[in-house]
Amino acid sequence: MELVIVGIGIIVLLLLIIQFKLNTFVSLVIVAIGVGIALGIPMNEIIGVVEAGIGSQLGHLALVFGFGAVLGKLVADSGGAYRISVTLINKFGRKKIQIAVLIASFIIGIALFFEVGLVLLIPIIFTIASELGISILYLGIPMAAALSVTHGFLPPHPAPTAIALIYKANIGMVLLYGMIIAIPTALIAGPLYTKFAKKIVPDAFARTGNITALGEQKKFELDETPGFGISTLTALFPVILMAIATVYQLLKDSLNFSSHVKVDEAIAFVGTPGMAMLLSLLFAIYSMGIARKIPMKELMNSMSKAIQQIAMMLLIIGGGGAFKQVLVDGGVGDYVAKMFTDSSLSPIILAWLIAAVLRICLGSATVAALTAAGLVVPLMAATGTNPALMVIATGAGSLIASHVNDAGFWMFKEYFNLSIKETFATWTALETVIAVVGLGGALALNLIV
């Protein structure tokens, strides 16, 4: 019955948004309340659950998303995004620009959370699309594929790291196998799937880079833009800070060297997403503004516009968090776990399947992965299955079929100005491709290693 309630809730949500044209945030809150009642959450507690869902979602995202949007706006308004875009176009050429975006996104995705990578790359791919007169989605799908693959398969991202600990997998082996599977997966879900998506939703691809969620883009002459080096350094500054913290921690754990507690705390502090984004924003104010003698008033005007443009998007993402929270508190995850208690499937397939069902029901990839890992550990130990491959299979399953209860769905929809149908045909489909190819890669490697 729990799954039926979830299904009905999703149908009602789609009807409210598509048929009745009700605001997405309002629709999400209404459906969250209705589903919460149907799942048996006491009525006097439902609003508290909704508020907790919005708070937890935005508590995680607000700093990163807000600072990231402002950082991206400063880089774009200063001409830095234009300089990076022109350099990539000249280096790779029009025909290989998807590969350039894929490579850049993959590198950034290894160090940064999905949401951080997205807000940093959006201004650059929009500028490239506008300069070449091509569809934003033509570059957006490879970008999202690379960011999503690294988020689901590779440490130091939260879910792969956490489930590696549960499975007692060697982090180095998870990284090695993860890279072997992640690279072809990103190519298949990115440039290759783009060709199919273009046939499914041609109208979405008919829009050029001038239609953006970042507002009207300025036009630049190349000689009035900041240099490629400083533009790239500014855009990648949070990547550098978070990468330093990650590498330091990995070296500390693997080499087991002693260090000063205050040094550990300082490096970890600087490497947290929120702090890394704040420091990067301050650096951008200097490098993209003060150093180029741009008045502070003009810089603050760019910042205000950036926040205005993401305000409704933040509410919608928070609404998705409310929907997710009532599903979690309503016991949907516990019901799914019981479904697979006595299964005799291969541990790799079972971990993927449980994570996939939980992901579809709950929306949270991290919750899906952690729950699945906890259930499958005994079977893995009994069969001697490779723990590193279990991590990748679980991570792959936790990415499948992102839809209306996942923040990523709404971020992709709003940034690329898509309809619900177009978001399903692009974002939801590419996430499913990643999940299926990831499982295939884990099974194939299991035959060899």
Tab-separated table of C-alpha atoms in Angstrom:
chain	number	residue	atom	x	y	z
A	1	MET	CA	0.000	0.000	0.000
A	2	GLU	CA	2.901	2.365	0.716
A	3	LEU	CA	4.110	2.127	-2.871
A	4	VAL	CA	0.593	2.695	-4.199
A	5	ILE	CA	0.343	5.860	-2.101
A	6	VAL	CA	3.689	7.088	-3.464
A	7	GLY	CA	2.516	6.378	-7.033
A	8	ILE	CA	-0.773	8.234	-6.528
A	9	GLY	CA	1.074	11.165	-4.953
A	10	ILE	CA	3.382	11.474	-7.958
A	11	ILE	CA	0.433	11.344	-10.392
A	12	VAL	CA	-1.418	14.061	-8.444
A	13	LEU	CA	1.722	16.222	-8.402
A	14	LEU	CA	2.128	15.939	-12.167
A	15	LEU	CA	-1.556	16.783	-12.699
A	16	LEU	CA	-1.310	19.878	-10.489
A	17	ILE	CA	1.760	21.176	-12.319
A	18	ILE	CA	0.977	20.125	-15.918
A	19	GLN	CA	-2.828	20.127	-16.098
A	20	PHE	CA	-3.775	22.828	-13.593
A	21	LYS	CA	-0.611	24.956	-14.040
A	22	LEU	CA	-0.235	25.374	-10.275
A	23	ASN	CA	3.094	26.730	-9.021
A	24	THR	CA	5.582	23.874	-8.577
A	25	PHE	CA	6.560	24.750	-5.002
A	26	VAL	CA	2.929	25.012	-3.876
A	27	SER	CA	2.124	21.721	-5.650
A	28	LEU	CA	4.988	19.929	-3.909
A	29	VAL	CA	3.908	21.105	-0.468
A	30	ILE	CA	0.253	20.154	-1.083
A	31	VAL	CA	1.193	16.669	-2.305
A	32	ALA	CA	3.688	16.205	0.556
A	33	ILE	CA	0.914	16.951	3.074
A	34	GLY	CA	-1.571	14.645	1.315
A	35	VAL	CA	0.893	11.759	1.027
A	36	GLY	CA	1.923	12.238	4.667
A	37	ILE	CA	-1.712	11.881	5.796
A	38	ALA	CA	-2.180	8.816	3.579
A	39	LEU	CA	0.975	7.188	5.030
A	40	GLY	CA	-0.370	7.578	8.543
A	41	ILE	CA	1.753	10.436	9.863
A	42	PRO	CA	-0.291	12.181	12.612
A	43	MET	CA	-1.910	15.310	11.193
A	44	ASN	CA	-0.564	17.490	13.967
A	45	GLU	CA	2.994	16.431	12.975
A	46	ILE	CA	2.813	16.710	9.182
A	47	ILE	CA	3.619	20.422	8.886
A	48	GLY	CA	6.612	19.821	11.165
A	49	VAL	CA	7.805	17.033	8.862
A	50	VAL	CA	7.331	19.276	5.808
A	51	GLU	CA	9.270	22.078	7.487
A	52	ALA	CA	12.023	19.638	8.507
A	53	GLY	CA	12.246	18.373	4.905
A	54	ILE	CA	12.526	21.882	3.487
A	55	GLY	CA	15.017	22.847	6.178
A	56	SER	CA	17.272	19.823	5.731
A	57	GLN	CA	17.289	20.215	1.952
A	58	LEU	CA	18.010	23.943	1.977
A	59	GLY	CA	20.277	23.648	4.997
A	60	HIS	CA	22.530	21.490	2.856
A	61	LEU	CA	22.139	23.557	-0.310
A	62	ALA	CA	21.473	27.201	0.582
A	63	LEU	CA	25.079	28.261	1.258
A	64	VAL	CA	26.569	26.239	-1.582
A	65	PHE	CA	23.837	27.091	-4.052
A	66	GLY	CA	23.659	30.775	-3.116
A	67	PHE	CA	27.413	31.405	-3.078
A	68	GLY	CA	27.841	29.252	-6.190
A	69	ALA	CA	25.226	31.215	-8.124
A	70	VAL	CA	26.851	34.515	-7.139
A	71	LEU	CA	30.333	33.225	-8.006
A	72	GLY	CA	29.076	32.062	-11.393
A	73	LYS	CA	27.374	35.425	-12.016
A	74	LEU	CA	30.555	37.358	-11.206
A	75	VAL	CA	32.632	35.174	-13.523
A	76	ALA	CA	29.993	35.564	-16.262
A	77	ASP	CA	29.444	39.323	-15.873
A	78	SER	CA	33.176	40.045	-15.831
A	79	GLY	CA	33.720	38.183	-19.088
A	80	GLY	CA	35.635	35.357	-17.407
A	81	ALA	CA	33.118	32.732	-18.556
A	82	TYR	CA	33.371	34.149	-22.088
A	83	ARG	CA	37.177	33.882	-22.013
A	84	ILE	CA	37.064	30.260	-20.774
A	85	SER	CA	34.426	29.401	-23.370
A	86	VAL	CA	36.296	30.912	-26.319
A	87	THR	CA	39.513	29.174	-25.251
A	88	LEU	CA	37.767	25.774	-25.039
A	89	ILE	CA	36.093	26.339	-28.409
A	90	ASN	CA	39.409	27.274	-30.039
A	91	LYS	CA	41.204	24.325	-28.416
A	92	PHE	CA	38.666	21.574	-29.130
A	93	GLY	CA	36.655	23.002	-32.023
A	94	ARG	CA	32.904	22.958	-32.486
A	95	LYS	CA	32.738	19.225	-33.272
A	96	LYS	CA	34.496	18.173	-30.068
A	97	ILE	CA	33.010	20.754	-27.707
A	98	GLN	CA	30.849	18.113	-25.994
A	99	ILE	CA	33.981	16.151	-25.123
A	100	ALA	CA	35.604	19.321	-23.767
A	101	VAL	CA	32.603	19.943	-21.500
A	102	LEU	CA	32.540	16.277	-20.437
A	103	ILE	CA	36.233	16.290	-19.487
A	104	ALA	CA	35.961	19.581	-17.582
A	105	SER	CA	32.837	18.384	-15.747
A	106	PHE	CA	34.428	15.038	-14.874
A	107	ILE	CA	37.520	16.704	-13.399
A	108	ILE	CA	35.422	19.202	-11.427
A	109	GLY	CA	32.973	16.469	-10.413
A	110	ILE	CA	35.667	14.361	-8.749
A	111	ALA	CA	36.420	17.129	-6.252
A	112	LEU	CA	33.025	18.811	-5.854
A	113	PHE	CA	29.516	17.809	-4.830
A	114	PHE	CA	27.034	17.569	-7.698
A	115	GLU	CA	25.232	20.805	-6.786
A	116	VAL	CA	28.484	22.800	-6.496
A	117	GLY	CA	29.766	21.550	-9.839
A	118	LEU	CA	26.446	22.387	-11.461
A	119	VAL	CA	26.282	26.006	-10.313
A	120	LEU	CA	29.935	26.571	-11.272
A	121	LEU	CA	29.664	25.073	-14.757
A	122	ILE	CA	26.267	26.460	-15.758
A	123	PRO	CA	27.517	29.979	-16.711
A	124	ILE	CA	30.354	28.513	-18.767
A	125	ILE	CA	28.283	26.049	-20.782
A	126	PHE	CA	25.572	28.669	-21.319
A	127	THR	CA	28.211	31.057	-22.681
A	128	ILE	CA	29.665	28.372	-24.960
A	129	ALA	CA	26.183	27.510	-26.233
A	130	SER	CA	25.403	31.166	-26.869
A	131	GLU	CA	28.721	31.762	-28.651
A	132	LEU	CA	28.254	28.754	-30.938
A	133	GLY	CA	24.497	29.243	-31.352
A	134	ILE	CA	23.772	25.695	-30.212
A	135	SER	CA	21.345	24.169	-27.728
A	136	ILE	CA	22.157	24.503	-24.033
A	137	LEU	CA	21.046	20.892	-23.591
A	138	TYR	CA	23.591	19.716	-26.157
A	139	LEU	CA	26.237	20.618	-23.573
A	140	GLY	CA	24.086	20.303	-20.454
A	141	ILE	CA	23.489	16.561	-20.766
A	142	PRO	CA	27.218	15.642	-20.961
A	143	MET	CA	27.904	18.037	-18.072
A	144	ALA	CA	25.180	16.481	-15.893
A	145	ALA	CA	26.256	12.951	-16.835
A	146	ALA	CA	29.869	13.551	-15.771
A	147	LEU	CA	28.877	15.248	-12.508
A	148	SER	CA	26.352	12.540	-11.665
A	149	VAL	CA	28.715	9.638	-12.404
A	150	THR	CA	31.443	11.039	-10.172
A	151	HIS	CA	28.857	11.780	-7.472
A	152	GLY	CA	27.515	8.221	-7.471
A	153	PHE	CA	30.642	6.126	-8.114
A	154	LEU	CA	33.719	7.856	-6.748
A	155	PRO	CA	35.011	8.769	-3.285
A	156	PRO	CA	35.313	11.326	-1.694
A	157	HIS	CA	31.620	11.912	-2.441
A	158	PRO	CA	29.424	11.136	0.584
A	159	ALA	CA	27.503	8.052	-0.581
A	160	PRO	CA	30.438	6.078	-2.125
A	161	THR	CA	32.648	6.917	0.858
A	162	ALA	CA	30.012	5.946	3.432
A	163	ILE	CA	29.040	2.666	1.778
A	164	ALA	CA	32.717	1.790	1.270
A	165	LEU	CA	33.028	1.905	5.065
A	166	ILE	CA	29.927	-0.280	5.477
A	167	TYR	CA	31.261	-2.867	3.010
A	168	LYS	CA	34.819	-2.506	4.425
A	169	ALA	CA	36.041	-1.814	0.879
A	170	ASN	CA	39.488	-0.398	0.125
A	171	ILE	CA	38.986	3.239	-0.942
A	172	GLY	CA	41.834	3.003	-3.448
A	173	MET	CA	40.236	-0.002	-5.169
A	174	VAL	CA	36.858	1.750	-5.214
A	175	LEU	CA	38.515	4.702	-6.956
A	176	LEU	CA	40.318	2.437	-9.441
A	177	TYR	CA	37.278	0.338	-10.384
A	178	GLY	CA	35.077	3.404	-10.198
A	179	MET	CA	37.198	5.257	-12.752
A	180	ILE	CA	37.247	2.225	-15.071
A	181	ILE	CA	33.436	2.131	-15.041
A	182	ALA	CA	32.749	5.878	-14.699
A	183	ILE	CA	34.550	7.043	-17.862
A	184	PRO	CA	32.627	4.879	-20.396
A	185	THR	CA	29.425	5.433	-18.399
A	186	ALA	CA	29.792	9.213	-18.697
A	187	LEU	CA	30.437	8.911	-22.449
A	188	ILE	CA	27.351	6.731	-22.967
A	189	ALA	CA	25.021	8.799	-20.749
A	190	GLY	CA	26.442	12.087	-22.056
A	191	PRO	CA	27.353	12.591	-25.739
A	192	LEU	CA	25.818	9.287	-26.909
A	193	TYR	CA	22.490	9.671	-25.101
A	194	THR	CA	22.245	13.290	-26.301
A	195	LYS	CA	21.663	11.951	-29.832
A	196	PHE	CA	18.642	9.933	-28.656
A	197	ALA	CA	17.268	12.709	-26.445
A	198	LYS	CA	17.371	15.103	-29.402
A	199	LYS	CA	14.928	12.844	-31.254
A	200	ILE	CA	12.622	12.420	-28.238
A	201	VAL	CA	12.287	16.121	-27.290
A	202	PRO	CA	13.438	18.131	-30.321
A	203	ASP	CA	11.779	21.333	-29.069
A	204	ALA	CA	14.026	21.382	-25.996
A	205	PHE	CA	17.097	21.205	-28.237
A	206	ALA	CA	15.763	23.898	-30.553
A	207	ARG	CA	16.429	26.554	-27.905
A	208	THR	CA	19.823	28.202	-28.176
A	209	GLY	CA	22.117	29.480	-25.461
A	210	ASN	CA	20.308	32.819	-25.243
A	211	ILE	CA	17.517	31.290	-23.121
A	212	THR	CA	19.059	30.877	-19.686
A	213	ALA	CA	18.209	30.858	-16.015
A	214	LEU	CA	21.014	33.375	-15.438
A	215	GLY	CA	19.252	36.339	-17.013
A	216	GLU	CA	20.431	38.311	-20.013
A	217	GLN	CA	24.051	37.651	-20.928
A	218	LYS	CA	26.462	40.486	-21.643
A	219	LYS	CA	28.353	40.632	-24.927
A	220	PHE	CA	32.132	40.991	-24.784
A	221	GLU	CA	35.116	41.670	-26.972
A	222	LEU	CA	37.876	39.188	-26.120
A	223	ASP	CA	40.438	41.888	-25.295
A	224	GLU	CA	38.177	43.381	-22.597
A	225	THR	CA	37.813	40.091	-20.681
A	226	PRO	CA	40.117	38.821	-17.898
A	227	GLY	CA	42.852	36.348	-18.879
A	228	PHE	CA	42.198	32.623	-19.249
A	229	GLY	CA	44.460	31.764	-16.310
A	230	ILE	CA	42.809	34.037	-13.738
A	231	SER	CA	39.319	33.221	-15.076
A	232	THR	CA	39.954	29.496	-14.742
A	233	LEU	CA	41.563	29.887	-11.319
A	234	THR	CA	38.533	31.867	-10.090
A	235	ALA	CA	36.031	29.329	-11.450
A	236	LEU	CA	38.035	26.398	-10.055
A	237	PHE	CA	38.983	27.959	-6.711
A	238	PRO	CA	36.423	25.904	-4.728
A	239	VAL	CA	37.637	22.782	-6.553
A	240	ILE	CA	41.186	23.509	-5.431
A	241	LEU	CA	40.222	24.139	-1.798
A	242	MET	CA	38.061	21.017	-1.529
A	243	ALA	CA	40.631	18.919	-3.388
A	244	ILE	CA	43.388	19.987	-0.976
A	245	ALA	CA	41.262	18.936	2.003
A	246	THR	CA	40.340	15.622	0.375
A	247	VAL	CA	43.885	14.700	-0.685
A	248	TYR	CA	45.233	15.675	2.742
A	249	GLN	CA	42.718	13.403	4.469
A	250	LEU	CA	43.364	10.494	2.090
A	251	LEU	CA	47.133	10.787	2.561
A	252	LYS	CA	46.723	11.078	6.312
A	253	ASP	CA	44.586	7.921	6.425
A	254	SER	CA	46.743	5.869	4.051
A	255	LEU	CA	50.170	6.917	5.377
A	256	ASN	CA	48.954	7.090	8.983
A	257	PHE	CA	51.155	10.110	9.782
A	258	SER	CA	50.652	12.208	12.873
A	259	SER	CA	49.658	15.845	12.523
A	260	HIS	CA	48.612	18.752	14.668
A	261	VAL	CA	44.923	18.764	15.582
A	262	LYS	CA	44.592	22.457	14.740
A	263	VAL	CA	46.091	21.862	11.275
A	264	ASP	CA	43.623	19.044	10.655
A	265	GLU	CA	40.738	21.228	11.774
A	266	ALA	CA	41.837	24.205	9.651
A	267	ILE	CA	42.228	22.145	6.467
A	268	ALA	CA	38.909	20.393	7.030
A	269	PHE	CA	37.247	23.764	7.759
A	270	VAL	CA	38.521	25.355	4.537
A	271	GLY	CA	37.561	22.254	2.543
A	272	THR	CA	33.908	22.107	3.617
A	273	PRO	CA	31.630	23.059	0.691
A	274	GLY	CA	30.095	26.115	2.348
A	275	MET	CA	33.425	27.591	3.487
A	276	ALA	CA	35.155	26.762	0.187
A	277	MET	CA	32.391	28.589	-1.685
A	278	LEU	CA	32.552	31.630	0.615
A	279	LEU	CA	36.330	31.959	0.230
A	280	SER	CA	35.993	31.459	-3.529
A	281	LEU	CA	33.343	34.165	-3.702
A	282	LEU	CA	35.604	36.622	-1.852
A	283	PHE	CA	38.445	35.738	-4.228
A	284	ALA	CA	36.108	36.293	-7.224
A	285	ILE	CA	35.102	39.740	-5.911
A	286	TYR	CA	38.788	40.635	-5.995
A	287	SER	CA	39.947	38.853	-9.169
A	288	MET	CA	36.890	39.546	-11.340
A	289	GLY	CA	36.105	42.964	-9.849
A	290	ILE	CA	38.456	44.958	-7.632
A	291	ALA	CA	41.606	43.928	-9.525
A	292	ARG	CA	39.952	45.067	-12.767
A	293	LYS	CA	38.789	48.359	-11.204
A	294	ILE	CA	35.094	47.448	-11.435
A	295	PRO	CA	33.100	49.520	-8.899
A	296	MET	CA	31.905	47.634	-5.826
A	297	LYS	CA	28.361	48.873	-6.493
A	298	GLU	CA	28.368	47.113	-9.865
A	299	LEU	CA	29.676	43.894	-8.292
A	300	MET	CA	26.992	43.957	-5.605
A	301	ASN	CA	24.364	44.564	-8.294
A	302	SER	CA	25.493	41.361	-10.040
A	303	MET	CA	25.261	39.507	-6.730
A	304	SER	CA	21.719	40.759	-6.092
A	305	LYS	CA	20.582	39.688	-9.556
A	306	ALA	CA	22.098	36.234	-9.046
A	307	ILE	CA	20.147	35.705	-5.822
A	308	GLN	CA	16.901	36.976	-7.379
A	309	GLN	CA	17.254	34.511	-10.254
A	310	ILE	CA	17.604	31.466	-7.992
A	311	ALA	CA	15.014	32.411	-5.326
A	312	MET	CA	12.111	30.406	-6.779
A	313	MET	CA	14.462	27.560	-7.667
A	314	LEU	CA	15.512	27.304	-4.021
A	315	LEU	CA	11.875	27.119	-2.914
A	316	ILE	CA	11.153	24.383	-5.453
A	317	ILE	CA	14.176	22.391	-4.302
A	318	GLY	CA	12.997	22.821	-0.717
A	319	GLY	CA	9.548	21.551	-1.755
A	320	GLY	CA	11.205	18.447	-3.168
A	321	GLY	CA	12.879	17.979	0.213
A	322	ALA	CA	9.471	18.178	1.938
A	323	PHE	CA	8.080	15.458	-0.347
A	324	LYS	CA	11.112	13.259	0.297
A	325	GLN	CA	10.867	13.710	4.063
A	326	VAL	CA	7.237	12.584	4.353
A	327	LEU	CA	8.151	9.438	2.381
A	328	VAL	CA	11.047	8.706	4.744
A	329	ASP	CA	9.050	9.450	7.920
A	330	GLY	CA	6.041	7.594	6.529
A	331	GLY	CA	8.011	4.324	6.526
A	332	VAL	CA	8.306	3.790	2.759
A	333	GLY	CA	11.993	2.914	3.075
A	334	ASP	CA	11.317	0.323	5.783
A	335	TYR	CA	8.629	-1.294	3.622
A	336	VAL	CA	10.992	-1.555	0.642
A	337	ALA	CA	13.687	-3.095	2.861
A	338	LYS	CA	11.294	-5.848	3.997
A	339	MET	CA	10.489	-6.707	0.368
A	340	PHE	CA	14.023	-8.019	-0.198
A	341	THR	CA	14.698	-9.683	3.162
A	342	ASP	CA	14.691	-13.289	1.890
A	343	SER	CA	16.035	-12.682	-1.630
A	344	SER	CA	18.568	-15.117	-3.132
A	345	LEU	CA	19.832	-12.820	-5.898
A	346	SER	CA	23.527	-12.108	-6.526
A	347	PRO	CA	24.763	-9.551	-3.942
A	348	ILE	CA	25.767	-7.108	-6.705
A	349	ILE	CA	22.357	-7.270	-8.378
A	350	LEU	CA	20.500	-7.237	-5.062
A	351	ALA	CA	22.397	-4.162	-3.789
A	352	TRP	CA	21.680	-2.355	-7.055
A	353	LEU	CA	18.009	-3.357	-7.037
A	354	ILE	CA	17.324	-2.334	-3.429
A	355	ALA	CA	19.113	0.991	-3.929
A	356	ALA	CA	17.153	1.565	-7.165
A	357	VAL	CA	13.739	0.919	-5.588
A	358	LEU	CA	14.581	3.101	-2.598
A	359	ARG	CA	15.834	5.876	-4.872
A	360	ILE	CA	12.600	5.849	-6.886
A	361	CYS	CA	10.475	5.838	-3.738
A	362	LEU	CA	12.436	8.247	-1.535
A	363	GLY	CA	14.344	10.494	-3.951
A	364	SER	CA	17.556	10.624	-1.909
A	365	ALA	CA	20.488	8.817	-3.515
A	366	THR	CA	22.469	8.872	-0.246
A	367	VAL	CA	19.628	7.381	1.836
A	368	ALA	CA	19.004	4.742	-0.845
A	369	ALA	CA	22.672	3.732	-1.001
A	370	LEU	CA	23.203	3.574	2.770
A	371	THR	CA	20.023	1.576	3.385
A	372	ALA	CA	20.798	-0.900	0.604
A	373	ALA	CA	24.366	-1.388	1.824
A	374	GLY	CA	23.219	-2.147	5.365
A	375	LEU	CA	20.814	-4.817	4.104
A	376	VAL	CA	23.237	-6.577	1.742
A	377	VAL	CA	26.383	-6.713	3.914
A	378	PRO	CA	25.655	-10.178	5.378
A	379	LEU	CA	25.029	-11.691	1.927
A	380	MET	CA	28.206	-10.100	0.537
A	381	ALA	CA	30.273	-11.543	3.366
A	382	ALA	CA	28.761	-15.012	2.868
A	383	THR	CA	29.429	-15.089	-0.887
A	384	GLY	CA	32.832	-13.377	-0.889
A	385	THR	CA	31.789	-10.762	-3.442
A	386	ASN	CA	34.320	-7.989	-4.152
A	387	PRO	CA	33.480	-5.116	-1.748
A	388	ALA	CA	34.705	-2.372	-4.126
A	389	LEU	CA	32.343	-3.591	-6.861
A	390	MET	CA	29.523	-3.703	-4.321
A	391	VAL	CA	30.139	0.001	-3.634
A	392	ILE	CA	29.865	0.861	-7.331
A	393	ALA	CA	26.777	-1.301	-7.898
A	394	THR	CA	25.029	0.238	-4.892
A	395	GLY	CA	25.991	3.743	-5.987
A	396	ALA	CA	24.749	3.046	-9.515
A	397	GLY	CA	21.386	1.810	-8.262
A	398	SER	CA	20.988	4.890	-6.071
A	399	LEU	CA	21.103	7.169	-9.138
A	400	ILE	CA	18.332	5.557	-11.188
A	401	ALA	CA	15.227	7.396	-12.435
A	402	SER	CA	15.550	10.694	-10.578
A	403	HIS	CA	12.109	12.277	-10.658
A	404	VAL	CA	9.843	14.708	-8.807
A	405	ASN	CA	10.987	13.752	-5.279
A	406	ASP	CA	14.642	14.550	-6.014
A	407	ALA	CA	16.232	18.011	-5.839
A	408	GLY	CA	18.403	17.261	-8.873
A	409	PHE	CA	15.296	16.872	-11.053
A	410	TRP	CA	14.077	20.366	-10.224
A	411	MET	CA	17.526	21.953	-10.511
A	412	PHE	CA	17.966	20.532	-14.007
A	413	LYS	CA	14.424	21.503	-15.029
A	414	GLU	CA	14.682	25.096	-13.839
A	415	TYR	CA	18.210	25.798	-15.055
A	416	PHE	CA	17.509	24.483	-18.560
A	417	ASN	CA	14.008	25.946	-18.782
A	418	LEU	CA	12.385	22.551	-19.488
A	419	SER	CA	8.871	21.210	-19.178
A	420	ILE	CA	8.181	18.221	-16.910
A	421	LYS	CA	8.062	15.923	-19.960
A	422	GLU	CA	11.368	17.266	-21.281
A	423	THR	CA	13.011	16.828	-17.872
A	424	PHE	CA	11.900	13.183	-17.739
A	425	ALA	CA	13.226	12.597	-21.266
A	426	THR	CA	16.602	14.182	-20.497
A	427	TRP	CA	17.545	14.217	-16.806
A	428	THR	CA	15.540	11.182	-15.605
A	429	ALA	CA	16.590	9.138	-18.623
A	430	LEU	CA	20.302	9.966	-18.376
A	431	GLU	CA	20.304	9.064	-14.668
A	432	THR	CA	18.707	5.714	-15.568
A	433	VAL	CA	21.308	5.117	-18.285
A	434	ILE	CA	24.064	5.778	-15.721
A	435	ALA	CA	22.486	3.317	-13.271
A	436	VAL	CA	22.103	0.523	-15.838
A	437	VAL	CA	25.546	0.961	-17.417
A	438	GLY	CA	27.111	1.178	-13.956
A	439	LEU	CA	25.538	-2.157	-12.988
A	440	GLY	CA	26.724	-3.688	-16.253
A	441	GLY	CA	30.262	-2.461	-15.603
A	442	ALA	CA	30.278	-3.872	-12.049
A	443	LEU	CA	29.029	-7.270	-13.271
A	444	ALA	CA	31.592	-7.335	-16.093
A	445	LEU	CA	34.487	-6.504	-13.756
A	446	ASN	CA	33.222	-9.125	-11.295
A	447	LEU	CA	33.924	-11.773	-13.948
A	448	ILE	CA	37.547	-10.615	-14.206
A	449	VAL	CA	38.723	-9.544	-10.735
